[in-house]
Coordinates of C-alpha atoms in Angstrom, one line a residue:
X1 CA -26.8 35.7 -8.2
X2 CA -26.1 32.1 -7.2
X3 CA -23.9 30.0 -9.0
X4 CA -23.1 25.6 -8.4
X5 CA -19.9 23.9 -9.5
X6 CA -19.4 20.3 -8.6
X7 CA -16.4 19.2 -6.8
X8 CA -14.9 16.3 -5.0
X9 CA -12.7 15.4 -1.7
X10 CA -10.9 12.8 -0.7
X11 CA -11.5 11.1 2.7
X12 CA -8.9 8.5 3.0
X13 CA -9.0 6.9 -0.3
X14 CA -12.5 7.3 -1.1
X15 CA -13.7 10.5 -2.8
X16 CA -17.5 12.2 -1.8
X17 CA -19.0 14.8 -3.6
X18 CA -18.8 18.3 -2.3
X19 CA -21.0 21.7 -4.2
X20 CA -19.2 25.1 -4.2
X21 CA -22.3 26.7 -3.9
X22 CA -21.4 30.8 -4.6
X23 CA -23.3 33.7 -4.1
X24 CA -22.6 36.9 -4.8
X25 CA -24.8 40.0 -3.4
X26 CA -25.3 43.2 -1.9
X27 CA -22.7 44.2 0.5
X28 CA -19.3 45.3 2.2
X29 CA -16.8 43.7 -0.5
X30 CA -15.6 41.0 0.7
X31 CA -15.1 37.0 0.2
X32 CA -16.2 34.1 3.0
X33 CA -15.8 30.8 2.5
X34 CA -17.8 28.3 5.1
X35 CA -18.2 25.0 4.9
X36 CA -15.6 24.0 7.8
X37 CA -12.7 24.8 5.4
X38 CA -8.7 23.8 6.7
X39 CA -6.1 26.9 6.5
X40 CA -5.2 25.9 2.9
X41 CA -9.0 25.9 1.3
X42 CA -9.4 29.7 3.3
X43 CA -6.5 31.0 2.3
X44 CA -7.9 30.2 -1.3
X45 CA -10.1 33.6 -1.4
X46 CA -7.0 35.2 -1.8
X47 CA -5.3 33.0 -4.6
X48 CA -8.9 33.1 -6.3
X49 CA -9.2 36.7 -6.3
X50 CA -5.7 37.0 -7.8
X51 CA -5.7 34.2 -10.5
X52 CA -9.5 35.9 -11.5
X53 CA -8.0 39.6 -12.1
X54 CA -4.1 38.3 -13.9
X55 CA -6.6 36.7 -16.1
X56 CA -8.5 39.3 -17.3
X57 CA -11.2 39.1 -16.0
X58 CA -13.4 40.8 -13.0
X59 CA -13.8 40.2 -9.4
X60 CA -17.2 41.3 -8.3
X61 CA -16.6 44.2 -5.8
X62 CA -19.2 42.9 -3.9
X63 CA -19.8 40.5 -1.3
X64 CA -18.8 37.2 -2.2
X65 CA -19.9 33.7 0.2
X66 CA -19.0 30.2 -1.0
X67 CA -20.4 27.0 0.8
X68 CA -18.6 24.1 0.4
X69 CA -21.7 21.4 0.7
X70 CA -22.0 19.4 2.3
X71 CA -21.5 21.5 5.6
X72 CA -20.5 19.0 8.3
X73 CA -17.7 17.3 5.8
X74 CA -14.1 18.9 7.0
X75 CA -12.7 20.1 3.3
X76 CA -8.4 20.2 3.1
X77 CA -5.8 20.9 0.4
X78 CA -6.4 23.8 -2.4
X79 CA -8.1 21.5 -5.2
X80 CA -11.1 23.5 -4.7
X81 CA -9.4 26.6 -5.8
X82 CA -10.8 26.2 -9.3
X83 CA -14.4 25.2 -8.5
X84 CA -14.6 28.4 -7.0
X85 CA -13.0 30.8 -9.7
X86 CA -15.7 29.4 -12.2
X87 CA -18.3 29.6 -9.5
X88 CA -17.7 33.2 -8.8
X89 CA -17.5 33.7 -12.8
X90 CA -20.2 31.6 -13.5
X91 CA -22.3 33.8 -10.8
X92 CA -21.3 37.3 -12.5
X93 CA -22.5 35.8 -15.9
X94 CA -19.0 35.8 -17.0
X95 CA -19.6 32.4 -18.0
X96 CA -22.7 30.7 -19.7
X97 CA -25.0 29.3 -16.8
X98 CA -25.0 26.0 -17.9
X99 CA -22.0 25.7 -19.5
X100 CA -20.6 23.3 -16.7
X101 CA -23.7 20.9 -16.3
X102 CA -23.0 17.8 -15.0
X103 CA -19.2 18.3 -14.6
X104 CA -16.6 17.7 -12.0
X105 CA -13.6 20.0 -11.6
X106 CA -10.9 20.1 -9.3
X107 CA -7.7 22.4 -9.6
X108 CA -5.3 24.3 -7.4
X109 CA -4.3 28.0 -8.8
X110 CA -1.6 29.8 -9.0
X111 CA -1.2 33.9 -8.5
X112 CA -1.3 33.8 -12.1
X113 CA -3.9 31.8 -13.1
X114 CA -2.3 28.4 -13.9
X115 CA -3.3 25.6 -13.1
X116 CA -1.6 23.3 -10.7
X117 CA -1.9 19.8 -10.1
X118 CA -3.5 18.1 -6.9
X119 CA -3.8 14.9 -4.9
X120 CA -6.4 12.2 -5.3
X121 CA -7.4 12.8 -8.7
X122 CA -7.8 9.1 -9.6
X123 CA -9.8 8.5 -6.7
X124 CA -11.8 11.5 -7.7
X125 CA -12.3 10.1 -11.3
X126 CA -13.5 6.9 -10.1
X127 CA -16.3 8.4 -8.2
X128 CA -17.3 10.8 -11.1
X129 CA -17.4 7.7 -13.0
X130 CA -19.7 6.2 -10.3
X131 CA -22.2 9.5 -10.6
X132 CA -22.1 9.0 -14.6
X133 CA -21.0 12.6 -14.7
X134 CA -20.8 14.2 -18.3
X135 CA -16.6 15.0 -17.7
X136 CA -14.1 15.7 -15.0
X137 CA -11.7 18.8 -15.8
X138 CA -8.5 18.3 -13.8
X139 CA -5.0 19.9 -14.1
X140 CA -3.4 18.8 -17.6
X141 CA -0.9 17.6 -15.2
X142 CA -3.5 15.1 -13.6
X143 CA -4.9 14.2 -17.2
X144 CA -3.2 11.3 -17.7
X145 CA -3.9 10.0 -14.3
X146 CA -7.6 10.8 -15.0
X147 CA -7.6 9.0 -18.2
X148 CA -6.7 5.5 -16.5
X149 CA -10.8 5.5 -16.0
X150 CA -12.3 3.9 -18.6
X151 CA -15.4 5.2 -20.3
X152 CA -14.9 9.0 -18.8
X153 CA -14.5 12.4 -20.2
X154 CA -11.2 14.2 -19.3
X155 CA -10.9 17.8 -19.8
X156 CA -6.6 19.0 -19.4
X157 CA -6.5 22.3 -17.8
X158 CA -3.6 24.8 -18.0
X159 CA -5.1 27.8 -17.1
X160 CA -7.6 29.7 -15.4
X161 CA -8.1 32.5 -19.1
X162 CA -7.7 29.7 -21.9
X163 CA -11.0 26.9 -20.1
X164 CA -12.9 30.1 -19.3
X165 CA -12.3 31.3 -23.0
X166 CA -13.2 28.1 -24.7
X167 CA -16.4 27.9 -22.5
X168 CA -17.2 31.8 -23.3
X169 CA -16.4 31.3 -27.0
X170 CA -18.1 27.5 -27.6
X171 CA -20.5 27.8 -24.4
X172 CA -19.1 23.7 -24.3
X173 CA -15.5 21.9 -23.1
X174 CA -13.2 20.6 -26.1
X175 CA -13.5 17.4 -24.4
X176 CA -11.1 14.3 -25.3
X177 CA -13.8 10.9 -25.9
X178 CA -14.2 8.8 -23.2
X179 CA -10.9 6.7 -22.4
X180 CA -10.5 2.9 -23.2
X181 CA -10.0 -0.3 -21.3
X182 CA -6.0 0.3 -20.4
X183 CA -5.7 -3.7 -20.2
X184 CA -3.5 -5.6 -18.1
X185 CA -0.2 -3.6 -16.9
X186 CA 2.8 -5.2 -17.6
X187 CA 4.7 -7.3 -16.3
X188 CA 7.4 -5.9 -13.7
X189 CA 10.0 -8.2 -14.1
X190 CA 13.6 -7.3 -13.6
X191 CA 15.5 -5.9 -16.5
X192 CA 19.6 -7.0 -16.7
X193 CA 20.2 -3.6 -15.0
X194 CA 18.0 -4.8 -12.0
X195 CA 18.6 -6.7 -8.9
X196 CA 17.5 -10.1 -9.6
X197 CA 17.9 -13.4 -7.0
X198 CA 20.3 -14.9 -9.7
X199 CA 22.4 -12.8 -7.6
X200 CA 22.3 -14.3 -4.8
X201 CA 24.7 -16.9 -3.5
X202 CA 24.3 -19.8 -0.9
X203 CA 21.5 -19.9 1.6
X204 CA 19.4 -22.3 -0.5
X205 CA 17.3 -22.5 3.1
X206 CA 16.6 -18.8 2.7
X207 CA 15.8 -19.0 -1.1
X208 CA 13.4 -21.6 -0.6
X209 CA 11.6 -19.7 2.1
X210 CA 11.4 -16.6 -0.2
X211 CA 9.6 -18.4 -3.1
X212 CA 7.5 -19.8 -0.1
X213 CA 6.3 -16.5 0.7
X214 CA 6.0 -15.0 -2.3
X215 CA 3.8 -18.1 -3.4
X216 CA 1.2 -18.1 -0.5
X217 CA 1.7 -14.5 1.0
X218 CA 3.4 -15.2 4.0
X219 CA 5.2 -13.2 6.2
X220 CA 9.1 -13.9 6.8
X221 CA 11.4 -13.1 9.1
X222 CA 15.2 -13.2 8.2
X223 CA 17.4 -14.1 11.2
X224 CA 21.6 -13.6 10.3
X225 CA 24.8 -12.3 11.4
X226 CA 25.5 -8.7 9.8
X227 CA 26.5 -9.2 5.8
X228 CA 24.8 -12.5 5.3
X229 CA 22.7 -10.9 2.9
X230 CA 19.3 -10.7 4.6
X231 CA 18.6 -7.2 2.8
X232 CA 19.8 -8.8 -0.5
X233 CA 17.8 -11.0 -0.5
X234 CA 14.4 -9.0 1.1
X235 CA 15.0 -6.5 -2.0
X236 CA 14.9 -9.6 -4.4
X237 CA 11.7 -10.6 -3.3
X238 CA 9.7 -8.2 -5.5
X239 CA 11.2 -9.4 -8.4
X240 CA 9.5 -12.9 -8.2
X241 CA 6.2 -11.8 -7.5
X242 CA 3.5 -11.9 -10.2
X243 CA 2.5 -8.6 -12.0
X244 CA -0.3 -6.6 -10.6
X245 CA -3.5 -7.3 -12.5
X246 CA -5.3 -4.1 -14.1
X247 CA -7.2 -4.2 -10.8
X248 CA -4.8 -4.6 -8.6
X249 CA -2.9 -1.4 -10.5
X250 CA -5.8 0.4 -10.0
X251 CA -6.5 -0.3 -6.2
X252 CA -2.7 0.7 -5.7
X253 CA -2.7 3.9 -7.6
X254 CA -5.8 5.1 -5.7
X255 CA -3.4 4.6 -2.7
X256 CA -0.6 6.6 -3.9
X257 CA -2.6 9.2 -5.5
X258 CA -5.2 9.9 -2.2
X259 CA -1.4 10.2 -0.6
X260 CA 0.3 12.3 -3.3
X261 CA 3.0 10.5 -3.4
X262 CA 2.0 9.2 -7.6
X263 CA 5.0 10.2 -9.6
X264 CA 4.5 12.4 -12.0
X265 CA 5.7 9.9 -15.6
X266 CA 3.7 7.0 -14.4
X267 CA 0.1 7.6 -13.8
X268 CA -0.8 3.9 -13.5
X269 CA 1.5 1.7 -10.6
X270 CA 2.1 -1.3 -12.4
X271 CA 5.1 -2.4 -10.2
X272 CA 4.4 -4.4 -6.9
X273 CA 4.9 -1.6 -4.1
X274 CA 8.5 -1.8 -2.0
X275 CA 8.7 0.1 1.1
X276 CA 11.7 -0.4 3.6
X277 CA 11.2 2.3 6.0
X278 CA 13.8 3.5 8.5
X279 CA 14.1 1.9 11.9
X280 CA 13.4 5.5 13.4
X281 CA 10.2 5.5 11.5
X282 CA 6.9 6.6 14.3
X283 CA 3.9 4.7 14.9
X284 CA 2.0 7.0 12.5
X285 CA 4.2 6.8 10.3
X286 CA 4.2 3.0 9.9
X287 CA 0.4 2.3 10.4
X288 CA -1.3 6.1 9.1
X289 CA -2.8 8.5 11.1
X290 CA -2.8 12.2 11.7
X291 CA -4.8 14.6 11.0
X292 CA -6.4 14.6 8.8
X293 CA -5.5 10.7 8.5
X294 CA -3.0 9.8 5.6
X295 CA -2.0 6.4 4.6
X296 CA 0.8 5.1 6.6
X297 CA 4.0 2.8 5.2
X298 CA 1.6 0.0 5.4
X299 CA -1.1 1.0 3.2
X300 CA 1.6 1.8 0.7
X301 CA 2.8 -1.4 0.5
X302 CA -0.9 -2.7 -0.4
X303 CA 0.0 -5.6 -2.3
X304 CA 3.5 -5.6 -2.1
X305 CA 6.2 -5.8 0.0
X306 CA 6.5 -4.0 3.4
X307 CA 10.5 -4.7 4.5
X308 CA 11.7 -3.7 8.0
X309 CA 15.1 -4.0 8.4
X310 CA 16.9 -4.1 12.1
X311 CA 13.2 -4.8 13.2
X312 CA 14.2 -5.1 16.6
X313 CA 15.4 -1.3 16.7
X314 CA 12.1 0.0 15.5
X315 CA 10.0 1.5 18.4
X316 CA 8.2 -0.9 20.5
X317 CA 5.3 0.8 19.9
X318 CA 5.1 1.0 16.1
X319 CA 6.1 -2.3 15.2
X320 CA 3.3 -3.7 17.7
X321 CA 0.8 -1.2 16.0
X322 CA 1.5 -3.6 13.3
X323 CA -0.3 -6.3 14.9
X324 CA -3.8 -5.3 13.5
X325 CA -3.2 -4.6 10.1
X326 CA -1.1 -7.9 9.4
X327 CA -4.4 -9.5 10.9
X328 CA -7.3 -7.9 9.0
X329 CA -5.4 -6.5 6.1
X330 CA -6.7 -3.1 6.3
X331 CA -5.9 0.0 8.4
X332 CA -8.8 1.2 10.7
X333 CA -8.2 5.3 12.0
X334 CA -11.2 6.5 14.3
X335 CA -11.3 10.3 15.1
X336 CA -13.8 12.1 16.3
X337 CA -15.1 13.3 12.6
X338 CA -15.1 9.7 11.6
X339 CA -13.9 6.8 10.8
X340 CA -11.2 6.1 8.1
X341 CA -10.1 2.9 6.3
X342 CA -6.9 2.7 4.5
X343 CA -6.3 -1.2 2.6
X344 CA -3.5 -3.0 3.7
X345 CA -2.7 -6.9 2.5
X346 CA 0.9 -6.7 2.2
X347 CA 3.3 -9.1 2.9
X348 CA 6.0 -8.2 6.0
X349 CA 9.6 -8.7 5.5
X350 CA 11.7 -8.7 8.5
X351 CA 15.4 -8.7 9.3
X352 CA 17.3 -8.6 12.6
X353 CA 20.3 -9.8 14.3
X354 CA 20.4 -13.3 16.3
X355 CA 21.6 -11.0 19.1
X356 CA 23.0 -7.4 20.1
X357 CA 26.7 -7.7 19.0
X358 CA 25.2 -9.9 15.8
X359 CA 27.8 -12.9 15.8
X360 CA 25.9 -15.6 17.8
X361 CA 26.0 -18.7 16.1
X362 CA 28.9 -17.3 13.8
X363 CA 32.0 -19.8 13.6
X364 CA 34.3 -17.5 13.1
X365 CA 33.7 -14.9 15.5
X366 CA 32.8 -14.6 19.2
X367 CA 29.7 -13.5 20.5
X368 CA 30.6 -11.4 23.6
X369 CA 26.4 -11.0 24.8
X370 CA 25.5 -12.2 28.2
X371 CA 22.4 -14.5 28.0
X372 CA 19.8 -11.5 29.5
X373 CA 21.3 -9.2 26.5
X374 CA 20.5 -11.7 24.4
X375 CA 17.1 -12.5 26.1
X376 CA 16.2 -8.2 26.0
X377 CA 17.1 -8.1 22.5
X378 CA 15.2 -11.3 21.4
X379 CA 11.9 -9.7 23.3
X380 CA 11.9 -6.5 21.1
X381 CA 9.9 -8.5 18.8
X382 CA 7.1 -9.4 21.1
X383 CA 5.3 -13.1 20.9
X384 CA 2.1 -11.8 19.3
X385 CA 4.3 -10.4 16.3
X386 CA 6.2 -13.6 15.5
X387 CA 2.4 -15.5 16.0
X388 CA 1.5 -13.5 12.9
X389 CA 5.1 -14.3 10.7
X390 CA 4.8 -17.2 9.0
X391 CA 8.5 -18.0 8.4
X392 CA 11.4 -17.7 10.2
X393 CA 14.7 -18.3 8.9
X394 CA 18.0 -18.4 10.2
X395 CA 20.8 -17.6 8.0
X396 CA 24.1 -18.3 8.8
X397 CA 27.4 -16.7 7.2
X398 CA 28.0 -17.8 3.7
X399 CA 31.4 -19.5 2.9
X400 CA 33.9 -18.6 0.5
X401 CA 33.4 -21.4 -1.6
X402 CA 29.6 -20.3 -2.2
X403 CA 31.0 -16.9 -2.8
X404 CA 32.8 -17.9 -5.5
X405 CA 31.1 -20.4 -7.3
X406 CA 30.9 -20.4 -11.1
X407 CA 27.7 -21.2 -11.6
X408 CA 25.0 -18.8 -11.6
X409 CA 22.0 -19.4 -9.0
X410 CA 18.3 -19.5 -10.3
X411 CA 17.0 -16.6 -11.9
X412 CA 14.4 -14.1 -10.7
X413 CA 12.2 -15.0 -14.0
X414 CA 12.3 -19.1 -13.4
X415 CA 11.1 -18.6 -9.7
X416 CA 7.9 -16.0 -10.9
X417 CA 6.8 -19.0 -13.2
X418 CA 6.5 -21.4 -10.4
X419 CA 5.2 -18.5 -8.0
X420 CA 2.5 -18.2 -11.0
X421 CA 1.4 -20.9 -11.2
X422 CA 0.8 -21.7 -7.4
X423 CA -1.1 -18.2 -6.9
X424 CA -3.0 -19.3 -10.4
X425 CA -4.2 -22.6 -8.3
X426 CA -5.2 -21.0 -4.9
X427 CA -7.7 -18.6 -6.9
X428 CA -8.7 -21.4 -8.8
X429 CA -9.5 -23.0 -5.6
X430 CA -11.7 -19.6 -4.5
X431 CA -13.5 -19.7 -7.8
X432 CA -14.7 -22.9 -7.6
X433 CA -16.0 -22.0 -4.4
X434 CA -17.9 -18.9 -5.0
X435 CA -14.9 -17.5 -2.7
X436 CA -12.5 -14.4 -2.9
X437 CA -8.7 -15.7 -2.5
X438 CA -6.0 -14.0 -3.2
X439 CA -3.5 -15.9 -1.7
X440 CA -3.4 -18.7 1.0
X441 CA -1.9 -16.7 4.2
X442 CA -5.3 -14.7 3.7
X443 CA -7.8 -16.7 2.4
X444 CA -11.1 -17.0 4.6
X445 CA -11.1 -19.1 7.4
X446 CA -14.0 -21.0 5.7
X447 CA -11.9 -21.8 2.6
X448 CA -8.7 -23.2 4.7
X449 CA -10.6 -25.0 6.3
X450 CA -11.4 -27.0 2.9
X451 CA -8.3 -26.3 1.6
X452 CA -6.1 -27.1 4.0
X453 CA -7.9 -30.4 5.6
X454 CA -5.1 -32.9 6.7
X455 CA -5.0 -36.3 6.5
X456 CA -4.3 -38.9 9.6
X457 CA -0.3 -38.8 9.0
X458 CA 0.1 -35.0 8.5
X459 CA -2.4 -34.2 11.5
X460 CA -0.4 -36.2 14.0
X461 CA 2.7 -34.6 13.1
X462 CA 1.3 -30.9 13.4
X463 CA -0.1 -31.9 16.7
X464 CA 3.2 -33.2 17.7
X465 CA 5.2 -29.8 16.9
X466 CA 2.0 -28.0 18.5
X467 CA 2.1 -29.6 22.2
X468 CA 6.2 -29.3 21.8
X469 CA 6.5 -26.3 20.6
X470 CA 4.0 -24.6 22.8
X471 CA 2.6 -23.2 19.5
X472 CA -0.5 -21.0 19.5
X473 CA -3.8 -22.0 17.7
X474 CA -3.0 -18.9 15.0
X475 CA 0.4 -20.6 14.4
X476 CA -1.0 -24.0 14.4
X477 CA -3.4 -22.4 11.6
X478 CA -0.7 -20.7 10.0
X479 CA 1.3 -23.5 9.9
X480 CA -1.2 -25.6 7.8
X481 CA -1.4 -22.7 5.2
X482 CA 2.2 -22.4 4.9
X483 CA 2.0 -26.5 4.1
X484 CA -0.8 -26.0 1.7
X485 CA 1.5 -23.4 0.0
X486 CA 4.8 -26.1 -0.1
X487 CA 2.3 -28.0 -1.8
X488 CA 0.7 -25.9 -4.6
X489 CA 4.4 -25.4 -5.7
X490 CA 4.5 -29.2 -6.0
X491 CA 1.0 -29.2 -7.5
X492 CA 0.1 -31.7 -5.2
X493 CA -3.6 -31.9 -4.7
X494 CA -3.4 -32.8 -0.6
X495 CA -0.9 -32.1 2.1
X496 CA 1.8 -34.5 2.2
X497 CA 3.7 -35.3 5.9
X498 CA 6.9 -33.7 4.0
X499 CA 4.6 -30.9 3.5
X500 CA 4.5 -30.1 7.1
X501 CA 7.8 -31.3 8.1
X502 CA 8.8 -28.2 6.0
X503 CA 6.5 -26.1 7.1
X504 CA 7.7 -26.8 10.7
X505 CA 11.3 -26.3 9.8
X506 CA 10.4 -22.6 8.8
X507 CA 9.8 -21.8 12.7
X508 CA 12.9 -21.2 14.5
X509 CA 12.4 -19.1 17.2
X510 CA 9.3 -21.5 18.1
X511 CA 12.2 -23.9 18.9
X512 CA 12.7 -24.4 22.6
X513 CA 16.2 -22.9 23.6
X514 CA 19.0 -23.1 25.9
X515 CA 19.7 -20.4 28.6
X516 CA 22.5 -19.1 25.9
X517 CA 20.2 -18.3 23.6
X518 CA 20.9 -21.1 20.5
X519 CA 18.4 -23.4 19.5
X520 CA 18.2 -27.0 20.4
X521 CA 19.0 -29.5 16.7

């Protein structure tokens, strides 16, 4: 007696199909699963054969082989653990042959026969979707997550007796109609409860280089004393982002869910990612990897906001791992099984000290670091990494009259419009070339080069700051983008000279310096 159930697994963030094939026939009772199966999908005979018998029904005292197809495909986690009760029920003729045609199912059980939830169950429901499969039946804990696909079938499980019931007592699933378009998520603006860059007072400089990045994309590094605010401001920077689109939401969620890290009372991301990892944080970690490969702090902050804080204390290693991904956007992890891609256009966030003992340039207190401390601690963030930040800002301490000043800075909501509205030109700008761009730090090399043509005047001045500088041709690049982005928040059709002349001032450590370490006016 042969029995077929259709399943799913999740290889980075992309789901492929997999068949529980089952077979039950003459023999020393027993149950083998092949397939190359991980621990946790082995282990799975004996939370089958227990969830099958606390149920009520029988487990065939005979031998029992499952095949997870396709062979050469390595299968993890315990989401096949339903597949294969129904399979071996389905094989017995406990169940009606056909009474899962054309359906996905996914589930991990417990000794009792409930049904748990498991990772990946968007990403599963997208592919099913792509197979135009009659339903998916996935833990009623993963329903609504399953539901964010529009024009599916979802089938809520709870347990192993009551689906195995309905199908024996209808011979068909009580399934819900296929789900709607959800629509745009909403915005993710700030509430009064929320941190919000009204808060922040002083460092106008710094301000202005945050709605720069947040309109174009660009990466920023925050240079300060300790308790200038360089995290207060970092953890503002979500706040005057636009809201994720319905795609967008989507191509997050996938993300989180592949990771199983999608809390439970949201099944749909709407919020622009915030990750600020921990300066002990590994290379894998930080980038993704293992095995099998999981999404790293990176690919979590797809579309948002990855913030490093103390960036010189990470490891040398993991922060240059970064290198790559800040390049190409995406996460490439080559094993011997295969190869692996995990998305990752975020936007860096970096903060660090101007030296070891944090108070050079500080009026009011002494630095006490010799020139090579200053020089070792400086060269923790190598060249290539600063080539690939777009803006870097020194900010010194604020006074106590900015401290205490009555009136109230610019609010989160007023700087959003105005990022809005330069993100709504650049992809205007894409559109009307037949051209993907989200934003200017990563629009195609064939677009800036439209986009971002100069005129005499504002070419002669970047080649200026390029031969004094000693800037490389990526920052040269990067510094026209950056100009195009000063711009758009103008509205200006062209880059101006003041365009670049800002843009330039946004490079501090490309300044030449003295042997102490401070930058040249």
């Amino acid at each position: 007696m042969l029995a077929r159930v259709h399943s799913a697994a999740v290889i980075g963030i992309d789901a492929v199909p997999v068949d529980v094939e089952v077979d039950v026939g003459a023999g020393i009772p027993m149950c083998a699963i092949v397939g190359l199966p991980d621990p946790a999908v082995r282990e799975a005979r004996e939370r089958v054969r227990t969830a099958i018998r606390n149920a009520g029904y029988e487990m065939p005292a005979r031998r029992v082989t499952v095949n997870l197809a396709p062979a050469d495909l390595r299968k993890v986690g315990p989401a096949f653990d339903l597949p294969m009760a129904l399979g071996i029920l389905t094989a017995t003729r406990q169940i009606p042959p056909q009474a899962l045609a054309g359906c996905i199912v996914i589930g991990e059980l417990s000794l009792d026969g409930g049904v748990r939830p498991v990772a990946g169950v968007l990403n599963i429901a997208l592919a099913a979707r792509a197979r135009r499969a009659r339903a998916v039946l996935v833990p009623a804990a993963n329903a609504e997550e399953a539901a964010v696909v529009t024009g599916l079938r979802v089938h809520p499980v709870t347990s192993l007796a009551s689906l195995v019931a309905a199908l024996i007592r209808e011979g068909s699933l009580p399934l819900q109609p296929p789900t709607g378009a959800p629509g745009a998520p909403a915005a993710a603006g700030p509430t009064d409860d929320e941190a919000d860059l009204g808060d922040v007072r002083g460092h106008a400089h710094a301000r202005r280089a945050l709605e720069l990045a947040a309109a174009g994309g660009h990466n920023l590094l925050l240079i300060g004393p300790p308790g200038t605010g360089k995290t207060m401001l970092a953890r503002r920077l979500p706040t005057i982002l636009p809201p994720l689109s319905a795609e967008e939401a989507i191509e997050v969620t996938r993300i989180y869910s592949a990771a199983g890290r999608l809390p439970a009372s949201s099944p749909l991301i709407t919020a622009r990612p915030f990750r600020a990892p921990h300066h002990t944080t590994s290379a894998h970690a930080l980038v993704g990897g293992g095995t099998p490969p999981a999404a790293g702090e990176v690919s979590l902050a797809h579309l948002g906001v990855l913030f490093l804080d103390e960036v010189a204390e990470f490891h040398h290693d993991a922060v240059e791992a970064l290198r790559q991904p800040l390049e190409d956007g995406r996460v490439v992890i080559v094993r011997v099984g295969g190869t692996v891609m995990f998305p990752a256009r975020c936007m860096l966030v970096a903060a660090m000290n101007p030296c070891p003992c944090g108070h050079l340039g500080d009026a009011r207190r002494v630095c006490t670091c010799t020139p090579p401390q200053r020089a070792r601690y400086r060269a923790r963030v190598s060249g290539p990494l600063l080539d690939r930040i777009d803006l870097h800002v020194e900010m010194p301490p604020v006074s106590a009259d900015e401290l205490t000043a009555p009136a109230p800075a610019e609010r989160s909501a007023d700087v959003r419009a105005r990022v809005t509205r330069a993100r709504a030109l650049q992809a205007e700008r894409g559109r009307a070339l037949g051209i993907v761009a989200p934003v200017n730090a990563t629009m195609p090399a064939a677009l800036a080069r439209t986009c971002c043509a100069l005129g005499p005047a504002p070419r002669a001045l970047l080649r200026q700051a390029f031969d004094r500088l000693g800037l490389s041709p990526r920052a040269y690049h990067r510094l026209a983008r950056v100009a195009r982005t000063i711009a758009d928040l103008e509205g200006a059709p062209s880059i101006d000279v003041r365009h670049v002349a800002e843009a330039i001032g946004y490079r501090a450590l490309d300044r030449v310096r003295e042997p102490d370490g401070l930058a040249q006016v």
